[in-house]
């Protein structure tokens, strides 16, 4: 930088690659999170297609069972930790400062580091495939003692999880501090946009849950290399202990992914219904209740490990209880649409797709909550179908809704509405083709994580594989839409969505300037 | 029963809508159970399906009505209400009552499911990578059960049979109408013993014993498989349960006891290389083939080749040691000492040294195995 500019240093930034390496700007960092997430989404997607290719027909045609297991493991880890979570942190970075009237995140340099931890972690995950013995073939849940048998690929996965956890914890501390300290005058807690509320709650969940996962994988590491026996009965340990620790993290993790998705939907539905969110306060309380309950139900993932029946009863009742606040949220969204003046641009379509299919995933969650039924369905494709309805039709569709909704504000250009609608319809059709039939496979008794299956499952697996390829290819259209909008999109109007009423739409120009709200707005 | 008919209809209709593919061959629901408890589970599932279908239609009926009527393009003006305490209390309280209505039958079924007291017989099931060990604690019968589907069917070199991947060399045999208590444990990693039609799934955990039970109400063959990821052959360790009449069961037990002599050997006899090699082939196929492959090529580095391998062509004492006690360096090589008889170990070691491309010409006598065990 030239010396003459020193008096105004804060408005200078390097250009080219160094801009992205050294940036402390929340918008730059948000952009990097989103692109990183998209890249990981593609990598994890290719792995999903390898899985579905092998499962297209009975028999082993394409990959060997060990590699198949590595694919299920890496697909899960990359999608959860590399794609979905960073996507929502990207939204948080872009949106939270603008929505609360803050100039940037509270800890801009830590923000930079939170992001730049991700690429090495993603690289470690991918690299683990190329070490002797390949990556870990243990499933994303990494149950002991199978993890002890694995080669050094397992160690790379453990280190990757450690680094991803550090990134998440730092990102969360940043988000909590920003929301609690940098709100504009007049922006009381109960005036914050619901997206901000959901991230505040999510950040607390992350701070509480991620260290637990770090503990679990560290114990795995010391069992592997340093002679401990946490999970080895012969040394006084217990393999089930791992599952308890993992799911104490793992269940809140489900909501870490789902709650910011609720936040995006709670912005999009009112904007396109041209009507305020119904039951704002009860939405906040419902979200907080879900977050608290999420720490009290973990062993419903473990109904078949042979817990005492009293424990099973408790976990069943507590799990069923989650249906109440979740139901409140769904009812509130529908009530927001009720008597609105709706239009159906792409963000709204994805939000309705979310509402419809996420609720379906919630219903199968209620089926699985019933212990006697779950004993039949546990570790079958029914569970695979259930959590893909929540993770893909839930979190991913919500992320799509968010990108289409805020893209005009971010880049000042519009996406192609016709192509956006194509993206929605292709996604929702192929998604259901892929995953709806998996309910039937699970009910009929097909276990998950098997590379080959008996002939009774052949037809639905073939349908599911066809759907998966359609879904995967549809996402290339999304990439094309993004590139087209960035390169040659029409200039976005100042306020493209009539009903959008948060600060970034009402107080900032479109596109949002590199530095926004250097003087805080006053919120009435 | 009416619930069942309704649920079948429901699933069929959904499937037709979703894929337009419904036909009698597609299994769209839980398989009809062969135990009383399984029927209770089936009915509970049907009940919850009815409840969620009704709520689903209700909620999304409202949503789609709004989507068609309350849209800008038909000129609908937005109302401005954004809360209504009465409505919010109603839709919080009603679900609570629905859930209580569901919890009642679920609790009843669960308490029954976990009541393993007063069994008529007890079988200990041990999960191994990758086969099942069965031990009848009352009848003193013990055997291993592993995948019987030939490898060439899996690799696509032969047509797949009717029970592809769901057939075993020795099925579990139990009498009809008896309460069978299953104790599960595992030798190496987690497994899960899962037979859908008997409504049982119980994790098998190394170092611990868990239990479950079933009481089959009709005779027949019921198939399931391991449900907990247990390594590379997880998809290839099926479970087959033959439920037979009590008389047939007694005959079967008697047969097992007399056939128990097959693994015995004549201590005075010196077995020839050819005799041991031919006996060893069956042992190799049941216990070794999944890792070391039918031709002995293995899958290095985790599963070393036996053809020209360091141990399989090295000193025979080391070869015996690793089969008997497992490998200290590679946790994937299990100890087979407890699983196989002296005769079987002698046969399989001799087979590995004189087949699979090796021809060392030496042999191991069962007596030597017995001596090495001490």
mmCIF file of N, CA and C in Angstrom, chain B residues 100-184:
data_model
loop_
_atom_site.group_PDB
_atom_site.id
_atom_site.type_symbol
_atom_site.label_atom_id
_atom_site.label_comp_id
_atom_site.label_asym_id
_atom_site.label_seq_id
_atom_site.Cartn_x
_atom_site.Cartn_y
_atom_site.Cartn_z
ATOM 1 N N UNK B 100 -49.297 -37.799 24.251
ATOM 2 C CA UNK B 100 -49.606 -38.677 25.378
ATOM 3 C C UNK B 100 -50.368 -39.908 24.869
ATOM 4 N N UNK B 101 -51.276 -39.679 23.923
ATOM 5 C CA UNK B 101 -52.025 -40.796 23.347
ATOM 6 C C UNK B 101 -51.114 -41.789 22.647
ATOM 7 N N UNK B 102 -50.009 -41.313 22.070
ATOM 8 C CA UNK B 102 -49.048 -42.185 21.394
ATOM 9 C C UNK B 102 -48.132 -42.885 22.390
ATOM 10 N N UNK B 103 -47.788 -42.146 23.454
ATOM 11 C CA UNK B 103 -46.811 -42.679 24.412
ATOM 12 C C UNK B 103 -47.355 -43.908 25.120
ATOM 13 N N UNK B 104 -48.672 -43.954 25.313
ATOM 14 C CA UNK B 104 -49.259 -45.074 26.049
ATOM 15 C C UNK B 104 -48.988 -46.411 25.372
ATOM 16 N N UNK B 105 -49.430 -46.632 24.114
ATOM 17 C CA UNK B 105 -49.139 -47.934 23.489
ATOM 18 C C UNK B 105 -47.643 -48.169 23.288
ATOM 19 N N UNK B 106 -46.886 -47.084 23.077
ATOM 20 C CA UNK B 106 -45.443 -47.251 22.876
ATOM 21 C C UNK B 106 -44.794 -47.785 24.147
ATOM 22 N N UNK B 107 -45.211 -47.246 25.287
ATOM 23 C CA UNK B 107 -44.651 -47.703 26.554
ATOM 24 C C UNK B 107 -44.999 -49.168 26.799
ATOM 25 N N UNK B 108 -46.249 -49.518 26.501
ATOM 26 C CA UNK B 108 -46.672 -50.900 26.704
ATOM 27 C C UNK B 108 -45.818 -51.857 25.872
ATOM 28 N N UNK B 109 -45.643 -51.510 24.592
ATOM 29 C CA UNK B 109 -44.856 -52.381 23.708
ATOM 30 C C UNK B 109 -43.404 -52.452 24.159
ATOM 31 N N UNK B 110 -42.868 -51.319 24.614
ATOM 32 C CA UNK B 110 -41.463 -51.299 25.014
ATOM 33 C C UNK B 110 -41.237 -52.159 26.248
ATOM 34 N N UNK B 111 -42.148 -52.054 27.231
ATOM 35 C CA UNK B 111 -41.971 -52.848 28.450
ATOM 36 C C UNK B 111 -41.996 -54.331 28.116
ATOM 37 N N UNK B 112 -42.848 -54.704 27.171
ATOM 38 C CA UNK B 112 -42.905 -56.112 26.790
ATOM 39 C C UNK B 112 -41.642 -56.528 26.040
ATOM 40 N N UNK B 113 -41.197 -55.622 25.168
ATOM 41 C CA UNK B 113 -40.013 -55.910 24.360
ATOM 42 C C UNK B 113 -38.787 -56.195 25.229
ATOM 43 N N UNK B 114 -38.691 -55.470 26.337
ATOM 44 C CA UNK B 114 -37.491 -55.609 27.173
ATOM 45 C C UNK B 114 -37.637 -56.643 28.275
ATOM 46 N N UNK B 115 -38.779 -57.334 28.336
ATOM 47 C CA UNK B 115 -38.978 -58.325 29.385
ATOM 48 C C UNK B 115 -38.424 -59.670 28.940
ATOM 49 N N UNK B 116 -37.178 -59.927 29.291
ATOM 50 C CA UNK B 116 -36.531 -61.169 28.834
ATOM 51 C C UNK B 116 -36.639 -62.263 29.895
ATOM 52 N N UNK B 117 -37.482 -62.047 30.894
ATOM 53 C CA UNK B 117 -37.546 -63.040 31.983
ATOM 54 C C UNK B 117 -38.239 -64.323 31.506
ATOM 55 N N UNK B 118 -37.998 -65.400 32.261
ATOM 56 C CA UNK B 118 -38.629 -66.706 32.050
ATOM 57 C C UNK B 118 -38.580 -67.198 30.611
ATOM 58 N N UNK B 119 -37.397 -67.293 30.015
ATOM 59 C CA UNK B 119 -37.318 -67.829 28.650
ATOM 60 C C UNK B 119 -37.405 -69.356 28.670
ATOM 61 N N UNK B 120 -37.835 -69.923 27.538
ATOM 62 C CA UNK B 120 -37.835 -71.376 27.417
ATOM 63 C C UNK B 120 -36.450 -71.900 27.055
ATOM 64 N N UNK B 121 -35.697 -71.074 26.352
ATOM 65 C CA UNK B 121 -34.326 -71.472 26.028
ATOM 66 C C UNK B 121 -33.480 -70.227 25.788
ATOM 67 N N UNK B 122 -32.162 -70.371 25.878
ATOM 68 C CA UNK B 122 -31.268 -69.226 25.738
ATOM 69 C C UNK B 122 -30.173 -69.562 24.733
ATOM 70 N N UNK B 123 -29.946 -68.629 23.805
ATOM 71 C CA UNK B 123 -28.876 -68.818 22.816
ATOM 72 C C UNK B 123 -27.936 -67.629 22.911
ATOM 73 N N UNK B 124 -26.653 -67.917 22.998
ATOM 74 C CA UNK B 124 -25.668 -66.843 23.015
ATOM 75 C C UNK B 124 -25.206 -66.597 21.583
ATOM 76 N N UNK B 125 -25.304 -65.345 21.152
ATOM 77 C CA UNK B 125 -24.936 -64.982 19.785
ATOM 78 C C UNK B 125 -23.698 -64.105 19.850
ATOM 79 N N UNK B 126 -22.641 -64.520 19.163
ATOM 80 C CA UNK B 126 -21.411 -63.736 19.182
ATOM 81 C C UNK B 126 -21.120 -63.213 17.782
ATOM 82 N N UNK B 127 -20.919 -61.925 17.659
ATOM 83 C CA UNK B 127 -20.567 -61.341 16.370
ATOM 84 C C UNK B 127 -19.068 -61.391 16.151
ATOM 85 N N UNK B 128 -18.668 -61.875 14.986
ATOM 86 C CA UNK B 128 -17.257 -61.881 14.594
ATOM 87 C C UNK B 128 -17.139 -61.132 13.279
ATOM 88 N N UNK B 129 -15.963 -60.605 12.981
ATOM 89 C CA UNK B 129 -15.722 -60.093 11.635
ATOM 90 C C UNK B 129 -15.385 -61.299 10.751
ATOM 91 N N UNK B 130 -16.235 -61.814 9.891
ATOM 92 C CA UNK B 130 -17.588 -61.438 9.622
ATOM 93 C C UNK B 130 -18.427 -62.677 9.536
ATOM 94 N N UNK B 131 -18.841 -63.142 10.690
ATOM 95 C CA UNK B 131 -19.734 -64.299 10.785
ATOM 96 C C UNK B 131 -20.384 -64.260 12.155
ATOM 97 N N UNK B 132 -21.365 -65.121 12.360
ATOM 98 C CA UNK B 132 -22.036 -65.193 13.651
ATOM 99 C C UNK B 132 -21.691 -66.512 14.322
ATOM 100 N N UNK B 133 -21.462 -66.472 15.631
ATOM 101 C CA UNK B 133 -21.289 -67.696 16.405
ATOM 102 C C UNK B 133 -22.531 -67.917 17.257
ATOM 103 N N UNK B 134 -23.051 -69.146 17.235
ATOM 104 C CA UNK B 134 -24.254 -69.453 18.032
ATOM 105 C C UNK B 134 -23.931 -70.529 19.047
ATOM 106 N N UNK B 135 -24.371 -70.324 20.277
ATOM 107 C CA UNK B 135 -24.133 -71.308 21.332
ATOM 108 C C UNK B 135 -25.452 -71.512 22.077
ATOM 109 N N UNK B 136 -25.972 -72.736 21.983
ATOM 110 C CA UNK B 136 -27.231 -73.054 22.673
ATOM 111 C C UNK B 136 -26.880 -73.409 24.107
ATOM 112 N N UNK B 137 -27.186 -72.540 25.054
ATOM 113 C CA UNK B 137 -26.714 -72.742 26.414
ATOM 114 C C UNK B 137 -27.421 -73.913 27.096
ATOM 115 N N UNK B 138 -28.652 -74.247 26.656
ATOM 116 C CA UNK B 138 -29.372 -75.338 27.310
ATOM 117 C C UNK B 138 -29.076 -76.682 26.660
ATOM 118 N N UNK B 139 -28.726 -76.672 25.381
ATOM 119 C CA UNK B 139 -28.605 -77.931 24.645
ATOM 120 C C UNK B 139 -27.177 -78.275 24.266
ATOM 121 N N UNK B 140 -26.225 -77.449 24.679
ATOM 122 C CA UNK B 140 -24.830 -77.766 24.415
ATOM 123 C C UNK B 140 -24.544 -77.944 22.919
ATOM 124 N N UNK B 141 -25.090 -77.057 22.110
ATOM 125 C CA UNK B 141 -24.797 -77.055 20.678
ATOM 126 C C UNK B 141 -24.092 -75.743 20.374
ATOM 127 N N UNK B 142 -23.072 -75.787 19.519
ATOM 128 C CA UNK B 142 -22.282 -74.590 19.256
ATOM 129 C C UNK B 142 -21.785 -74.640 17.821
ATOM 130 N N UNK B 143 -21.978 -73.568 17.072
ATOM 131 C CA UNK B 143 -21.454 -73.562 15.693
ATOM 132 C C UNK B 143 -21.334 -72.129 15.177
ATOM 133 N N UNK B 144 -20.697 -71.989 14.014
ATOM 134 C CA UNK B 144 -20.561 -70.691 13.356
ATOM 135 C C UNK B 144 -21.447 -70.665 12.126
ATOM 136 N N UNK B 145 -21.861 -69.483 11.773
ATOM 137 C CA UNK B 145 -22.774 -69.342 10.650
ATOM 138 C C UNK B 145 -22.249 -68.221 9.779
ATOM 139 N N UNK B 146 -21.844 -68.537 8.542
ATOM 140 C CA UNK B 146 -21.328 -67.461 7.679
ATOM 141 C C UNK B 146 -21.974 -67.491 6.304
ATOM 142 N N UNK B 147 -21.754 -66.419 5.573
ATOM 143 C CA UNK B 147 -22.369 -66.225 4.263
ATOM 144 C C UNK B 147 -22.139 -67.425 3.354
ATOM 145 N N UNK B 148 -23.224 -67.899 2.713
ATOM 146 C CA UNK B 148 -23.084 -69.038 1.808
ATOM 147 C C UNK B 148 -23.120 -68.622 0.341
ATOM 148 N N UNK B 149 -23.434 -67.351 0.062
ATOM 149 C CA UNK B 149 -23.492 -66.905 -1.333
ATOM 150 C C UNK B 149 -22.082 -66.953 -1.938
ATOM 151 N N UNK B 150 -21.941 -67.666 -3.068
ATOM 152 C CA UNK B 150 -20.596 -67.756 -3.667
ATOM 153 C C UNK B 150 -20.090 -66.382 -4.123
ATOM 154 N N UNK B 151 -18.770 -66.211 -4.042
ATOM 155 C CA UNK B 151 -18.163 -64.929 -4.410
ATOM 156 C C UNK B 151 -18.453 -64.536 -5.861
ATOM 157 N N UNK B 152 -18.550 -65.544 -6.734
ATOM 158 C CA UNK B 152 -18.737 -65.181 -8.148
ATOM 159 C C UNK B 152 -20.109 -64.560 -8.393
ATOM 160 N N UNK B 153 -21.089 -64.861 -7.515
ATOM 161 C CA UNK B 153 -22.378 -64.164 -7.650
ATOM 162 C C UNK B 153 -22.234 -62.693 -7.263
ATOM 163 N N UNK B 154 -21.429 -62.461 -6.228
ATOM 164 C CA UNK B 154 -21.236 -61.075 -5.772
ATOM 165 C C UNK B 154 -20.490 -60.266 -6.827
ATOM 166 N N UNK B 155 -19.490 -60.913 -7.444
ATOM 167 C CA UNK B 155 -18.685 -60.205 -8.440
ATOM 168 C C UNK B 155 -19.396 -60.117 -9.794
ATOM 169 N N UNK B 156 -20.553 -60.762 -9.906
ATOM 170 C CA UNK B 156 -21.305 -60.668 -11.160
ATOM 171 C C UNK B 156 -20.879 -61.681 -12.206
ATOM 172 N N UNK B 157 -20.113 -62.714 -11.789
ATOM 173 C CA UNK B 157 -19.686 -63.723 -12.752
ATOM 174 C C UNK B 157 -20.678 -64.884 -12.829
ATOM 175 N N UNK B 158 -21.657 -64.888 -11.939
ATOM 176 C CA UNK B 158 -22.678 -65.947 -11.982
ATOM 177 C C UNK B 158 -24.009 -65.294 -11.658
ATOM 178 N N UNK B 159 -25.081 -65.961 -12.100
ATOM 179 C CA UNK B 159 -26.391 -65.393 -11.835
ATOM 180 C C UNK B 159 -26.695 -65.426 -10.340
ATOM 181 N N UNK B 160 -27.344 -64.382 -9.854
ATOM 182 C CA UNK B 160 -27.612 -64.304 -8.419
ATOM 183 C C UNK B 160 -28.789 -65.190 -8.048
ATOM 184 N N UNK B 161 -28.624 -65.940 -6.948
ATOM 185 C CA UNK B 161 -29.671 -66.854 -6.504
ATOM 186 C C UNK B 161 -30.808 -66.116 -5.816
ATOM 187 N N UNK B 162 -31.860 -66.884 -5.484
ATOM 188 C CA UNK B 162 -33.059 -66.282 -4.910
ATOM 189 C C UNK B 162 -32.767 -65.587 -3.591
ATOM 190 N N UNK B 163 -31.908 -66.210 -2.771
ATOM 191 C CA UNK B 163 -31.626 -65.631 -1.455
ATOM 192 C C UNK B 163 -30.247 -64.988 -1.416
ATOM 193 N N UNK B 164 -29.865 -64.379 -2.510
ATOM 194 C CA UNK B 164 -28.573 -63.704 -2.637
ATOM 195 C C UNK B 164 -28.261 -62.861 -1.401
ATOM 196 N N UNK B 165 -27.120 -63.133 -0.783
ATOM 197 C CA UNK B 165 -26.617 -62.413 0.395
ATOM 198 C C UNK B 165 -27.407 -62.672 1.669
ATOM 199 N N UNK B 166 -28.494 -63.425 1.577
ATOM 200 C CA UNK B 166 -29.271 -63.717 2.786
ATOM 201 C C UNK B 166 -29.304 -65.225 3.034
ATOM 202 N N UNK B 167 -28.213 -65.913 2.701
ATOM 203 C CA UNK B 167 -28.148 -67.362 2.906
ATOM 204 C C UNK B 167 -26.854 -67.689 3.644
ATOM 205 N N UNK B 168 -26.942 -68.665 4.543
ATOM 206 C CA UNK B 168 -25.776 -69.018 5.363
ATOM 207 C C UNK B 168 -25.500 -70.506 5.267
ATOM 208 N N UNK B 169 -24.270 -70.882 5.670
ATOM 209 C CA UNK B 169 -23.937 -72.309 5.637
ATOM 210 C C UNK B 169 -24.696 -73.078 6.716
ATOM 211 N N UNK B 170 -24.847 -72.482 7.912
ATOM 212 C CA UNK B 170 -25.576 -73.181 8.983
ATOM 213 C C UNK B 170 -26.537 -72.217 9.657
ATOM 214 N N UNK B 171 -27.844 -72.359 9.419
ATOM 215 C CA UNK B 171 -28.789 -71.437 10.028
ATOM 216 C C UNK B 171 -29.014 -71.736 11.504
ATOM 217 N N UNK B 172 -29.510 -70.719 12.198
ATOM 218 C CA UNK B 172 -29.958 -70.906 13.572
ATOM 219 C C UNK B 172 -31.288 -71.656 13.515
ATOM 220 N N UNK B 173 -31.441 -72.672 14.361
ATOM 221 C CA UNK B 173 -32.683 -73.448 14.372
ATOM 222 C C UNK B 173 -33.330 -73.299 15.744
ATOM 223 N N UNK B 174 -34.603 -72.901 15.761
ATOM 224 C CA UNK B 174 -35.310 -72.750 17.040
ATOM 225 C C UNK B 174 -36.703 -73.362 16.924
ATOM 226 N N UNK B 175 -37.258 -73.807 18.062
ATOM 227 C CA UNK B 175 -38.599 -74.372 18.027
ATOM 228 C C UNK B 175 -39.670 -73.286 18.000
ATOM 229 N N UNK B 176 -40.782 -73.594 17.364
ATOM 230 C CA UNK B 176 -41.881 -72.635 17.258
ATOM 231 C C UNK B 176 -42.573 -72.512 18.624
ATOM 232 N N UNK B 177 -43.108 -71.323 18.910
ATOM 233 C CA UNK B 177 -43.917 -71.143 20.112
ATOM 234 C C UNK B 177 -43.150 -71.106 21.413
ATOM 235 N N UNK B 178 -41.812 -71.066 21.356
ATOM 236 C CA UNK B 178 -41.019 -71.013 22.586
ATOM 237 C C UNK B 178 -40.410 -69.620 22.723
ATOM 238 N N UNK B 179 -40.320 -69.151 23.954
ATOM 239 C CA UNK B 179 -39.678 -67.860 24.183
ATOM 240 C C UNK B 179 -38.167 -68.069 24.150
ATOM 241 N N UNK B 180 -37.545 -67.546 23.102
ATOM 242 C CA UNK B 180 -36.110 -67.722 22.918
ATOM 243 C C UNK B 180 -35.404 -66.449 23.371
ATOM 244 N N UNK B 181 -34.552 -66.587 24.363
ATOM 245 C CA UNK B 181 -33.783 -65.428 24.831
ATOM 246 C C UNK B 181 -32.464 -65.425 24.083
ATOM 247 N N UNK B 182 -32.115 -64.279 23.517
ATOM 248 C CA UNK B 182 -30.869 -64.149 22.767
ATOM 249 C C UNK B 182 -29.919 -63.289 23.583
ATOM 250 N N UNK B 183 -28.743 -63.839 23.891
ATOM 251 C CA UNK B 183 -27.706 -63.024 24.523
ATOM 252 C C UNK B 183 -26.739 -62.603 23.433
ATOM 253 N N UNK B 184 -26.432 -61.329 23.327
ATOM 254 C CA UNK B 184 -25.500 -60.922 22.276
ATOM 255 C C UNK B 184 -24.200 -60.402 22.876
#
